[in-house]
Coordinates of C-alpha atoms and ligand atoms in Angstrom, one line a residue:
M16 CA 0.0 0.0 0.0
V17 CA 1.4 3.2 -0.9
S18 CA -0.8 5.4 0.8
L19 CA 0.3 8.1 -1.4
N20 CA -3.0 7.7 -2.3
R21 CA -4.1 5.4 -0.3
S22 CA -6.2 8.4 0.0
F23 CA -7.6 9.5 -3.1
L24 CA -5.0 9.1 -5.6
Y25 CA -4.1 5.9 -4.1
G26 CA -6.3 5.2 -1.3
I27 CA -9.0 6.1 -3.3
G28 CA -10.5 3.3 -2.2
F29 CA -8.1 3.1 0.2
A30 CA -11.0 2.8 2.0
S31 CA -9.2 4.4 0.3
F32 CA -9.7 7.8 0.8
T33 CA -6.3 8.1 2.2
W34 CA -4.8 7.9 -1.1
I35 CA -7.3 10.1 -2.7
I36 CA -6.7 12.9 -0.3
S37 CA -3.0 12.3 -0.8
L38 CA -3.3 12.6 -4.5
Y39 CA -5.2 15.8 -4.1
L40 CA -2.4 17.1 -1.9
Y41 CA 0.0 15.9 -4.5
F42 CA -1.6 18.0 -7.1
Q43 CA -1.4 21.0 -4.8
L44 CA 2.1 20.3 -3.8
T45 CA 3.5 19.9 -7.3
K46 CA 2.5 23.4 -8.0
N47 CA 4.8 24.5 -5.3
D48 CA 7.8 26.6 -4.9
I49 CA 9.7 23.8 -3.3
V50 CA 9.6 22.2 -6.7
A51 CA 10.7 25.3 -8.4
N52 CA 13.6 25.8 -6.1
D53 CA 14.6 22.2 -6.1
T54 CA 18.0 21.8 -7.8
R55 CA 17.2 18.3 -9.0
V56 CA 17.7 18.0 -12.7
Q57 CA 16.4 15.4 -15.1
T58 CA 19.2 13.6 -16.7
E59 CA 19.3 12.4 -20.3
Q60 CA 18.2 8.8 -19.6
P61 CA 17.3 7.2 -22.9
W62 CA 13.7 6.1 -23.0
H63 CA 14.4 3.6 -25.7
K64 CA 13.1 0.4 -24.3
Y65 CA 9.5 0.6 -25.1
N66 CA 8.3 -2.5 -26.8
S67 CA 7.0 -2.6 -30.3
I68 CA 4.5 -0.3 -31.8
N69 CA 6.7 2.1 -33.6
E70 CA 4.2 4.2 -35.4
P71 CA 5.7 7.1 -37.0
S72 CA 4.6 10.3 -35.5
Q73 CA 5.3 14.0 -35.8
K74 CA 8.2 15.4 -33.9
Y75 CA 7.9 18.8 -32.4
S76 CA 8.8 20.7 -29.3
S77 CA 6.0 21.3 -26.9
K78 CA 7.4 24.8 -26.5
D79 CA 7.4 25.6 -30.2
K80 CA 3.8 26.2 -31.0
S81 CA 4.6 27.5 -34.6
Y82 CA 3.0 24.3 -35.9
L83 CA -0.4 25.8 -34.9
K84 CA -0.2 28.0 -38.0
K85 CA 0.8 25.2 -40.4
G86 CA -1.5 22.9 -42.2
S87 CA -0.6 19.2 -42.4
S88 CA -2.1 15.8 -42.5
N89 CA -3.0 13.1 -40.0
F90 CA -0.3 13.0 -37.4
L91 CA -1.0 9.6 -36.3
N92 CA -0.4 8.0 -39.7
S93 CA 1.8 10.2 -41.7
G94 CA 5.0 10.9 -39.8
K95 CA 7.2 10.7 -42.9
L96 CA 5.3 13.2 -44.8
I97 CA 5.2 15.5 -41.9
K98 CA 8.9 15.3 -41.5
K99 CA 9.4 16.3 -45.1
L100 CA 6.9 19.2 -44.9
Q101 CA 8.2 20.6 -41.6
P102 CA 11.9 20.7 -41.6
V103 CA 12.1 23.8 -39.5
L104 CA 10.7 22.5 -36.3
A105 CA 13.0 22.2 -33.3
P106 CA 14.2 18.7 -32.5
P107 CA 12.1 17.0 -30.0
S108 CA 13.1 17.3 -26.4
H109 CA 13.6 14.3 -24.3
K110 CA 10.2 14.9 -22.7
D111 CA 8.5 15.2 -26.0
K112 CA 9.9 11.9 -27.2
V113 CA 8.6 10.2 -24.1
E114 CA 5.2 11.7 -24.5
E115 CA 5.1 10.7 -28.1
E116 CA 6.0 7.1 -27.2
L117 CA 3.3 7.0 -24.5
M118 CA 0.8 8.4 -27.1
N119 CA 1.6 5.6 -29.4
L120 CA 1.3 3.1 -26.6
G121 CA -2.1 4.3 -25.5
I122 CA -3.9 4.5 -28.8
V123 CA -7.0 2.4 -29.1
R124 CA -6.9 1.0 -32.7
N125 CA -10.0 -1.2 -32.8
S126 CA -12.9 -2.6 -30.7
K127 CA -10.7 -5.4 -29.4
D128 CA -8.3 -2.8 -27.9
Q129 CA -11.2 -0.9 -26.4
E130 CA -12.5 -4.1 -24.8
I131 CA -9.1 -4.9 -23.3
R132 CA -8.9 -1.4 -22.0
D133 CA -12.4 -1.4 -20.5
E134 CA -12.0 -4.8 -18.8
G135 CA -8.6 -3.7 -17.5
Y136 CA -10.0 -0.6 -15.8
K137 CA -12.7 -2.8 -14.1
T138 CA -10.2 -5.3 -12.8
H139 CA -7.1 -3.2 -12.1
A140 CA -8.3 0.4 -12.2
Y141 CA -5.5 1.4 -14.6
N142 CA -4.7 1.4 -18.3
V143 CA -3.6 -2.2 -19.0
L144 CA -3.4 -1.5 -22.7
V145 CA -0.5 0.9 -22.2
S146 CA 1.0 -1.2 -19.4
T147 CA 1.1 -4.3 -21.5
R148 CA 2.6 -2.5 -24.5
L149 CA 5.3 -1.0 -22.3
G150 CA 6.9 -4.4 -21.8
Y151 CA 8.9 -5.5 -18.9
N152 CA 12.0 -3.4 -19.1
R153 CA 11.3 0.2 -19.8
S154 CA 13.7 2.9 -18.6
V155 CA 12.4 5.6 -16.4
P156 CA 13.7 9.2 -16.0
D157 CA 16.3 9.6 -13.3
T158 CA 14.3 12.0 -11.1
R159 CA 17.0 12.3 -8.4
N160 CA 18.6 15.6 -7.4
K161 CA 21.8 15.8 -9.4
L162 CA 23.8 16.0 -6.1
C163 CA 22.8 12.4 -5.4
K164 CA 25.2 11.3 -8.1
D165 CA 28.1 12.5 -6.1
V166 CA 27.1 10.5 -3.0
T167 CA 29.1 7.4 -2.4
Y168 CA 28.1 4.4 -0.3
A169 CA 30.2 2.2 1.9
K170 CA 31.1 -1.3 0.8
G171 CA 29.5 -4.1 2.6
L172 CA 26.0 -2.8 2.9
P173 CA 23.5 -5.4 4.3
S174 CA 21.5 -7.5 1.8
A175 CA 17.8 -7.0 1.3
S176 CA 14.8 -9.2 0.9
V177 CA 12.3 -7.4 -1.3
I178 CA 8.8 -8.4 -0.3
I179 CA 6.0 -7.8 -2.8
C180 CA 2.5 -9.0 -2.0
F181 CA -0.2 -8.8 -4.6
Y182 CA -3.9 -9.5 -5.0
N183 CA -5.1 -9.9 -8.6
E184 CA -2.3 -7.7 -10.0
H185 CA -2.0 -7.3 -13.8
M186 CA 0.7 -9.7 -14.8
P187 CA 2.8 -7.4 -17.2
T188 CA 2.7 -4.7 -14.5
L189 CA 3.8 -7.1 -11.8
L190 CA 6.6 -8.4 -14.1
R191 CA 7.8 -4.9 -14.9
T192 CA 7.9 -4.3 -11.1
I193 CA 10.1 -7.4 -10.7
H194 CA 12.3 -6.7 -13.6
S195 CA 12.9 -3.1 -12.5
V196 CA 14.1 -4.4 -9.1
L197 CA 16.4 -7.1 -10.7
D198 CA 17.8 -4.6 -13.3
R199 CA 18.4 -1.7 -10.9
T200 CA 19.6 -3.5 -7.7
P201 CA 23.2 -4.5 -7.4
K202 CA 23.2 -8.4 -7.3
H203 CA 25.1 -8.6 -4.0
L204 CA 22.6 -6.4 -2.3
L205 CA 19.6 -8.4 -3.4
E206 CA 19.1 -11.5 -1.3
E207 CA 15.8 -12.4 -2.9
I208 CA 12.4 -11.1 -4.0
L209 CA 9.5 -12.7 -2.2
L210 CA 6.4 -12.5 -4.2
I211 CA 3.4 -13.2 -2.0
D212 CA 0.3 -14.1 -3.9
D213 CA -2.6 -13.2 -1.5
Q214 CA -5.0 -15.8 -3.0
S215 CA -5.5 -13.9 -6.3
D216 CA -8.5 -15.3 -8.1
I217 CA -7.8 -14.3 -11.6
P218 CA -7.7 -17.7 -13.5
N219 CA -4.2 -19.0 -14.1
L220 CA -2.4 -15.9 -12.8
H221 CA -0.4 -17.8 -10.2
E222 CA 0.5 -20.6 -12.7
D223 CA 1.4 -18.1 -15.4
I224 CA 3.7 -16.2 -13.1
D225 CA 5.3 -19.4 -11.9
D226 CA 5.9 -20.5 -15.5
Y227 CA 7.4 -17.2 -16.4
L228 CA 9.8 -17.3 -13.4
K229 CA 10.9 -20.9 -14.2
K230 CA 11.3 -20.3 -18.0
N231 CA 13.5 -17.3 -17.4
N232 CA 15.6 -18.9 -14.6
M233 CA 14.6 -16.2 -12.2
S234 CA 15.7 -18.2 -9.1
K235 CA 16.0 -15.1 -6.9
V236 CA 12.3 -14.6 -7.2
K237 CA 10.3 -16.9 -4.9
L238 CA 6.6 -17.1 -5.5
L239 CA 4.7 -18.0 -2.3
K240 CA 1.0 -18.2 -1.4
P241 CA -0.6 -18.2 2.0
E242 CA -3.5 -20.6 2.6
T243 CA -6.2 -18.0 2.8
R244 CA -6.6 -14.4 1.6
E245 CA -4.8 -12.5 4.4
G246 CA -4.9 -8.9 3.2
L247 CA -1.8 -6.9 2.7
I248 CA -0.8 -6.7 6.4
R249 CA -0.7 -10.4 7.2
A250 CA 0.5 -11.2 3.6
R251 CA 3.6 -9.0 4.4
L252 CA 4.0 -10.7 7.7
F253 CA 3.9 -14.0 5.9
G254 CA 6.7 -12.8 3.6
A255 CA 8.8 -11.1 6.4
R256 CA 8.9 -14.3 8.4
R257 CA 10.3 -16.2 5.5
A258 CA 12.9 -13.6 4.5
Q259 CA 16.6 -14.4 4.6
G260 CA 18.0 -10.9 4.0
K261 CA 19.2 -8.5 6.8
V262 CA 16.9 -5.8 5.7
L263 CA 13.3 -6.1 4.6
V264 CA 12.1 -3.9 1.8
F265 CA 8.4 -3.7 1.2
L266 CA 7.0 -2.7 -2.2
D267 CA 3.6 -2.6 -3.9
S268 CA 3.1 -4.8 -6.9
H269 CA 2.7 -1.9 -9.4
V270 CA 5.9 0.1 -9.0
E271 CA 9.1 0.7 -10.9
V272 CA 12.3 1.4 -8.9
N273 CA 14.6 4.1 -10.1
V274 CA 18.4 4.3 -10.6
A275 CA 20.4 3.4 -7.5
W276 CA 17.3 3.3 -5.4
I277 CA 18.4 0.8 -2.8
E278 CA 21.9 1.9 -1.8
P279 CA 20.8 5.0 0.1
L280 CA 18.1 3.1 1.9
L281 CA 20.5 0.3 3.0
S282 CA 23.2 2.7 3.9
R283 CA 21.0 4.6 6.3
I284 CA 19.8 1.4 8.0
A285 CA 23.5 0.3 8.2
E286 CA 24.3 3.4 10.2
K287 CA 21.4 2.9 12.6
S288 CA 19.2 -0.1 12.7
S289 CA 16.3 1.6 14.4
T290 CA 15.9 4.0 11.4
V291 CA 13.1 3.1 9.1
V292 CA 13.5 4.6 5.7
M293 CA 11.3 5.4 2.7
P294 CA 12.1 6.3 -0.9
I295 CA 10.4 9.3 -2.5
I296 CA 7.4 8.0 -4.2
D297 CA 7.3 9.2 -7.8
I298 CA 4.0 9.2 -9.7
I299 CA 3.2 6.7 -12.5
N300 CA 0.0 8.0 -14.1
A301 CA -2.6 5.3 -14.0
D302 CA -4.1 6.3 -17.3
T303 CA -0.9 7.0 -19.4
F304 CA 1.9 5.3 -17.3
A305 CA 3.9 8.5 -17.6
Y306 CA 6.6 8.6 -14.9
T307 CA 7.0 11.9 -13.2
S308 CA 9.0 13.2 -10.3
S309 CA 7.3 13.9 -6.9
P310 CA 8.1 17.0 -4.8
L311 CA 9.8 16.5 -1.4
V312 CA 6.9 16.3 1.0
R313 CA 6.5 14.3 4.2
G314 CA 3.8 12.2 5.7
G315 CA 1.2 13.4 8.1
F316 CA -2.4 12.5 9.0
N317 CA -5.7 14.1 10.0
W318 CA -8.0 13.2 12.8
G319 CA -10.1 10.9 10.6
L320 CA -6.8 8.9 10.6
H321 CA -6.3 9.4 7.0
F322 CA -2.7 9.7 5.8
K323 CA -1.8 12.9 4.0
W324 CA 1.2 14.5 2.3
E325 CA 2.2 17.8 3.6
N326 CA 4.9 20.4 3.0
L327 CA 8.1 20.3 5.0
P328 CA 8.6 22.5 7.9
K329 CA 10.4 25.8 7.2
G330 CA 14.1 25.5 7.1
T331 CA 14.2 21.9 6.1
L332 CA 15.4 22.7 2.6
D333 CA 17.6 25.7 3.1
K334 CA 20.9 24.6 1.6
N335 CA 21.7 22.5 -1.5
E336 CA 22.8 19.6 0.6
D337 CA 19.4 19.5 2.3
F338 CA 18.0 18.1 -0.9
V339 CA 19.9 14.9 -0.4
K340 CA 19.8 14.5 3.4
P341 CA 17.3 12.2 5.1
I342 CA 14.1 14.1 6.1
K343 CA 12.2 13.1 9.2
S344 CA 8.6 12.2 8.6
P345 CA 5.8 11.9 11.2
T346 CA 4.2 9.0 9.2
M347 CA 4.7 6.8 6.2
A348 CA 2.4 6.3 3.2
G349 CA 2.8 2.6 3.8
G350 CA 3.5 1.0 0.5
L351 CA 7.2 1.4 0.2
F352 CA 9.8 1.3 3.0
A353 CA 12.9 -0.5 4.2
I354 CA 13.5 -1.8 7.8
D355 CA 16.2 -3.8 9.5
K356 CA 14.8 -7.3 9.9
K357 CA 15.8 -7.8 13.5
Y358 CA 14.4 -4.4 14.4
F359 CA 11.1 -5.2 12.6
I360 CA 10.8 -8.3 14.7
D361 CA 11.9 -6.8 18.0
M362 CA 9.5 -3.9 17.7
G363 CA 6.5 -6.0 17.0
E364 CA 6.3 -6.5 13.2
Y365 CA 2.8 -5.6 12.2
D366 CA -0.5 -5.8 14.0
A367 CA -1.8 -9.2 12.7
G368 CA -5.3 -8.3 13.8
M369 CA -5.6 -5.9 10.9
N370 CA -7.4 -6.9 7.8
I371 CA -7.0 -6.4 4.0
W372 CA -6.0 -2.7 3.7
G373 CA -5.6 0.5 5.6
G374 CA -4.4 1.9 8.9
E375 CA -1.2 -0.2 9.3
N376 CA 0.9 2.6 7.9
L377 CA -0.1 4.9 10.8
E378 CA 0.2 2.0 13.3
I379 CA 3.8 1.3 12.4
S380 CA 4.6 5.0 12.1
F381 CA 3.3 5.8 15.7
R382 CA 5.0 2.7 17.0
I383 CA 8.4 3.5 15.4
W384 CA 8.5 7.0 16.8
M385 CA 6.9 6.3 20.2
C386 CA 9.1 3.2 20.9
G387 CA 12.5 4.7 20.2
G388 CA 13.0 4.5 16.5
S389 CA 12.8 7.1 13.7
L390 CA 11.2 7.4 10.3
E391 CA 12.9 9.1 7.4
L392 CA 12.5 10.0 3.8
I393 CA 15.6 9.4 1.7
P394 CA 15.5 11.9 -1.2
C395 CA 18.2 10.1 -3.3
S396 CA 16.0 6.9 -3.4
R397 CA 13.1 7.1 -5.8
V398 CA 10.4 4.6 -6.7
G399 CA 7.5 5.2 -9.0
H400 CA 4.1 3.9 -8.0
V401 CA 0.9 3.6 -10.0
F402 CA -1.6 5.9 -8.2
R403 CA -5.0 4.6 -9.0
H404 CA -8.3 6.6 -8.8
R405 CA -9.9 3.8 -6.9
R406 CA -9.0 0.4 -5.4
P407 CA -10.5 -2.3 -7.5
Y408 CA -11.2 -4.8 -4.7
G409 CA -13.0 -4.9 -1.4
S410 CA -12.7 -7.1 1.6
P411 CA -14.2 -10.6 1.4
D412 CA -16.9 -9.9 4.0
G413 CA -17.6 -6.4 2.6
K414 CA -16.6 -4.7 5.9
D415 CA -14.7 -1.4 6.0
T416 CA -11.3 -2.6 7.0
M417 CA -9.8 0.8 7.1
L418 CA -12.2 1.7 9.9
H419 CA -11.6 -1.6 11.7
N420 CA -7.9 -1.2 11.5
S421 CA -8.0 2.5 12.4
L422 CA -9.9 1.7 15.6
R423 CA -7.1 -0.7 16.6
V424 CA -4.6 2.1 16.0
A425 CA -6.6 4.5 18.1
Y426 CA -7.2 2.2 21.0
V427 CA -3.7 0.9 21.2
W428 CA -1.6 4.0 20.5
M429 CA -3.5 7.2 20.9
D430 CA -4.5 7.4 24.5
D431 CA -7.0 10.2 25.2
Y432 CA -6.4 11.6 21.7
K433 CA -8.4 8.8 20.3
Q434 CA -11.5 10.8 21.2
Y435 CA -10.8 13.2 18.3
F436 CA -11.0 10.3 15.9
L437 CA -14.1 8.8 17.5
N438 CA -15.8 12.2 17.4
Q439 CA -15.3 12.3 13.7
R440 CA -16.5 8.7 13.2
S441 CA -20.0 8.3 14.7
D442 CA -20.2 5.0 12.7
A443 CA -17.4 3.6 14.7
K444 CA -19.4 3.2 17.9
N445 CA -20.5 -0.4 17.7
I446 CA -17.8 -1.8 15.6
D447 CA -15.9 -4.8 16.9
Y448 CA -12.3 -4.1 16.4
G449 CA -11.1 -7.4 17.9
D450 CA -8.7 -8.3 20.7
I451 CA -5.9 -5.7 21.2
S452 CA -4.5 -7.1 24.4
S453 CA -1.2 -8.4 22.9
R454 CA -0.6 -5.0 21.2
L455 CA -1.2 -3.2 24.5
Q456 CA 1.2 -5.6 26.1
L457 CA 3.8 -4.9 23.4
R458 CA 3.5 -1.2 24.0
K459 CA 4.2 -1.8 27.7
E460 CA 7.1 -4.1 27.1
L461 CA 8.8 -1.7 24.6
K462 CA 8.3 1.1 27.2
C463 CA 7.0 3.4 24.6
H464 CA 6.4 7.1 25.0
D465 CA 2.8 8.2 25.1
F466 CA 0.9 9.8 22.2
D467 CA 1.1 13.2 23.8
W468 CA 4.9 12.9 23.6
Y469 CA 4.6 11.9 19.9
L470 CA 2.5 15.0 19.1
K471 CA 4.8 17.4 21.0
N472 CA 8.1 16.0 19.8
V473 CA 7.5 14.5 16.4
Y474 CA 4.5 16.3 15.0
P475 CA 4.0 19.6 16.8
E476 CA 2.7 21.1 13.5
L477 CA -0.5 19.0 13.7
A478 CA -3.5 21.1 14.5
L479 CA -5.7 19.8 17.3
P480 CA -9.5 20.2 17.1
T481 CA -9.3 22.2 20.3
D482 CA -6.6 24.7 19.1
D483 CA -7.7 28.3 19.3
E484 CA -6.7 30.8 16.7
E485 CA -3.4 31.7 18.4
H486 CA -2.3 28.1 18.6
L487 CA -3.3 27.5 15.0
K488 CA -1.3 30.5 13.9
K489 CA 1.7 29.2 15.6
K490 CA 1.4 25.8 13.8
M491 CA 0.3 26.9 10.4
P492 CA 1.2 27.8 7.7
D493 CA 4.3 29.9 8.0
K494 CA 5.9 27.0 9.9
F495 CA 6.1 25.2 6.6
Q496 CA 8.1 25.9 3.5
P497 CA 5.9 28.3 1.6
W498 CA 4.3 27.4 -1.7
H499 CA 2.1 29.3 -4.1
S500 CA -0.3 28.1 -6.6
R501 CA 1.2 28.2 -10.1
K502 CA -0.4 30.4 -12.7
R503 CA -1.7 28.6 -15.7
N504 CA 0.5 29.1 -18.7
Y505 CA -1.4 29.6 -22.0
V506 CA 0.5 28.9 -25.2
A507 CA -2.2 29.2 -27.8
Q508 CA -5.7 30.2 -28.4
Y509 CA -8.1 29.0 -31.1
Q510 CA -11.6 27.8 -32.1
I511 CA -11.9 24.1 -32.9
R512 CA -13.7 23.7 -36.2
L513 CA -14.9 20.5 -37.7
A514 CA -12.8 20.2 -40.9
N515 CA -14.6 21.2 -44.1
T516 CA -17.5 22.8 -42.2
S517 CA -18.3 26.0 -40.4
L518 CA -19.2 24.2 -37.2
C519 CA -17.2 24.8 -34.0
V520 CA -16.9 23.1 -30.6
Q521 CA -18.7 24.8 -27.8
S522 CA -20.2 24.1 -24.4
S523 CA -23.7 22.7 -24.4
K524 CA -24.4 25.1 -21.5
D525 CA -22.4 28.1 -20.5
T526 CA -18.6 28.2 -19.9
K527 CA -18.9 27.8 -16.1
T528 CA -21.0 24.7 -15.6
K529 CA -18.9 21.7 -14.6
G530 CA -19.9 18.5 -16.3
S531 CA -21.4 20.2 -19.4
S532 CA -21.2 18.2 -22.6
L533 CA -19.8 19.7 -25.8
I534 CA -21.7 20.3 -29.0
L535 CA -21.2 21.8 -32.4
G536 CA -22.4 25.3 -33.0
V537 CA -22.1 27.7 -35.9
C538 CA -18.7 29.2 -35.7
A539 CA -18.8 32.6 -34.1
K540 CA -16.1 34.6 -32.3
N541 CA -17.4 34.3 -28.8
K542 CA -16.0 33.0 -25.5
R543 CA -18.2 29.9 -25.7
Q544 CA -16.0 28.7 -28.5
M545 CA -12.7 30.1 -27.5
W546 CA -10.2 27.4 -26.4
Y547 CA -6.9 28.2 -24.6
E548 CA -4.1 25.6 -24.8
T549 CA -1.8 25.4 -21.8
D550 CA 1.8 24.2 -21.7
K551 CA 0.5 21.0 -20.1
N552 CA -1.6 20.3 -23.2
E553 CA -4.9 21.1 -21.6
L554 CA -7.7 22.7 -23.5
V555 CA -9.4 25.3 -21.4
L556 CA -12.6 26.9 -22.5
A557 CA -12.8 30.6 -21.9
Q558 CA -9.9 30.1 -19.5
L559 CA -12.3 28.5 -17.0
L560 CA -12.9 24.7 -17.4
C561 CA -10.8 22.0 -19.0
L562 CA -11.8 19.6 -21.7
Q563 CA -11.8 16.1 -20.2
A564 CA -12.2 12.8 -21.9
G565 CA -14.9 10.6 -20.6
K566 CA -15.7 7.0 -21.5
S567 CA -17.8 7.8 -24.5
S568 CA -17.9 11.6 -24.7
P569 CA -15.8 14.5 -23.4
I570 CA -17.1 17.0 -20.8
L571 CA -16.0 20.3 -19.2
Y572 CA -14.4 19.8 -15.8
K573 CA -12.3 21.6 -13.3
C574 CA -8.7 21.5 -14.4
H575 CA -6.8 19.0 -12.2
E576 CA -3.3 19.5 -13.7
M577 CA -2.6 15.8 -13.6
G578 CA -2.5 15.3 -17.4
G579 CA -4.1 12.0 -18.6
N580 CA -7.8 12.6 -19.4
Q581 CA -7.2 16.4 -19.6
E582 CA -4.1 16.0 -21.8
W583 CA -4.7 16.5 -25.6
K584 CA -2.3 16.2 -28.5
H585 CA -2.7 17.6 -32.0
K586 CA -0.4 18.6 -34.8
G587 CA -1.8 22.1 -35.2
G588 CA -3.1 23.8 -38.2
K589 CA -5.8 22.2 -40.4
Q590 CA -7.2 18.7 -40.5
T591 CA -5.7 17.6 -37.3
P592 CA -7.0 14.8 -35.0
I593 CA -7.1 15.8 -31.3
Y594 CA -5.9 12.8 -29.3
N595 CA -6.5 12.2 -25.6
M596 CA -3.5 10.7 -23.8
A597 CA -5.6 8.8 -21.3
A598 CA -8.5 7.6 -23.4
G599 CA -6.3 6.6 -26.4
T600 CA -9.0 7.9 -28.6
C601 CA -9.8 11.2 -30.4
L602 CA -12.2 14.0 -30.2
G603 CA -15.0 13.2 -32.6
V604 CA -18.6 14.0 -33.4
S605 CA -21.6 11.8 -34.2
K606 CA -22.7 13.8 -37.3
K607 CA -22.0 17.1 -39.1
A608 CA -24.8 19.1 -37.7
V609 CA -25.6 22.0 -35.4
N610 CA -26.1 20.7 -31.8
A611 CA -24.4 17.3 -32.6
T612 CA -22.8 16.0 -29.4
L613 CA -19.0 15.5 -29.2
T614 CA -17.8 12.0 -28.6
M615 CA -14.6 10.0 -28.1
K616 CA -13.8 8.1 -31.2
L617 CA -11.2 5.9 -32.7
C618 CA -8.7 8.2 -34.5
N619 CA -9.3 6.8 -37.9
D620 CA -12.4 8.6 -39.1
P621 CA -11.2 11.8 -40.9
E622 CA -14.7 12.9 -41.7
L623 CA -15.9 13.1 -38.1
S624 CA -12.7 13.5 -36.1
N625 CA -10.5 16.0 -38.0
W626 CA -10.4 19.5 -36.8
D627 CA -9.1 22.9 -38.0
L628 CA -7.6 25.0 -35.2
V629 CA -8.7 28.5 -36.2
V630 CA -6.4 31.1 -34.7
Ligands
UDP712 N1 -2.8 -6.4 -1.5 C1 -2.7 -7.7 -1.1 N2 -3.8 -8.2 -0.5 C2 -5.0 -7.5 -0.3 C3 -5.0 -6.2 -0.7 C4 -3.9 -5.6 -1.3 O1 -1.7 -8.4 -1.2 O2 -6.0 -8.0 0.2 C5 -1.6 -5.8 -2.1 C6 -1.8 -5.1 -3.5 O3 -1.8 -6.0 -4.5 C7 -0.7 -4.1 -3.5 C8 -0.5 -3.7 -2.0 O4 -1.1 -4.8 -1.3 O5 0.5 -4.7 -4.0 C9 -1.1 -2.4 -1.7 O6 -2.5 -2.3 -2.1 P1 -3.0 -1.2 -3.1 O7 -2.0 -0.9 -4.1 O8 -4.3 -1.6 -3.6 O9 -3.1 0.0 -2.1 P2 -2.7 1.5 -2.4 O10 -1.4 1.6 -3.1 O11 -3.8 1.9 -3.2 O12 -2.7 2.1 -1.0
MN713 MN1 -0.5 0.6 -4.6

């Protein structure tokens, strides 16, 4: 569980609202000054390993919008012609090449592709069409701060057992996770990968993985299966108890580790075994599989006991070196961390009374801090995680496991402060959260600090429901590194006219109503038809709402700045398709007529999905 999102983005089901909230915060945080000031630089990692599908496509720089004034033909099919016609365009930047590859990988070519894509979203809540086409060995951009490259690590670091549990994971995505670990971890540091199949019920998944591992002689990868569905907490325990390495590294089953990800983690643990360390969790977009860097933020929580990301306290990132130093974090997202095996056992592993998903990340965070350890983010270690918009599974008995698990956290660790949680959750009153006596005993044996100590010493910035204005002022927000919302950056402005007609795309309602569908209207220079393109390839009507691809038709929606379904590619000028990165389909229309509704269409119908961008 990477509760990056375990809230919304992740946790979006994360009972999952943990991830959802987290993702929201992510959006907010990526706009932030910290990122702008961050000295990290993207290196020229070649993105050459995409499998297959080498459709020619137009090359242009996203900054050079001169193409908007040029006419040319279908960019999805006529790359060679375009190359001949447009020799003046700037060579594509590294970023453009990557986007172009992802565009080719996402395209829905026929109804079979559409079916695979739709089924994939149901079962996995991400785009399996792209994920499958990416293959098992893609490169990812090195998102580390450039100072990380100068850091050297001691010889003789402890070896790691990487523990990956999965329930119904998409096989190519899981295999890419495994290959990324094998490819980017020095052999002598990787004891084994323990793959724990938590009773997946996708037919043949277990056998197919087993076959693949055997055929490819992947003896370092051990596939294991508990006797019953345990949920991620007990499945991890199952793995941990069988691990041979000195350090345990827990990962989700849909991640890709980055360059030199493990050395900084192991090195910190080697210095002090009671330090539990986490990589920075980069974002793999669930719709496009684009890999992007995350800002340096730390883990917190709210009184609903949902994990959230928050900005670092002021002064954390003052000097250049601060961008490579460990950063203390009050909590962990949960999905990705490394811990000394002996320390894990001595301090009580996980709470085995917790079911399926949720809450265990706060439990282990409180326990680490309160019982003498510390929890740190390691900026030079980066791992990408697929942040989903929902979790595609529930618990076998349909119960809210996040609530059950959170109650255990509250009653074992939070002393009187649990009341703040209970006040928020009136539905928690008659819930049986099971026997917690052994966990209370553990807390006693470990002679842990109380929760008041944790709040005062580890997380003094957390606002209490009882804080008056003066207290709140002291805690917020100038205690944190400042951030400002970024202004939207417009790069072009045009009407979108159906080719060979005088019909333009406009809102079916006004320009302010979220959720409005789009229709064709007679072209007229008014704001209902004026589209503004941003440097993130959004199309914003009247500078208000973004064009967003839906399943069958596009709508106007609040701009979320996360790309994907609000990210549109075209070649500019006349007769261009307008392609959506997440949908893999193009902007189209049902017929050439006033009031005809806009739809999402396969990109091969020049009559009803070619557009003139009228400047
Ligand atoms: N998982 C599991 N058993 C379960 C539920 C989840 O093994 O009953 C695995 C899941 O396949 C994933 C990890 O636990 O590798 C975290 O779950 P998920 O990614 O759904 O959580 P999120 O990242 O959204 O918090
Ligand atoms: Mn996950």
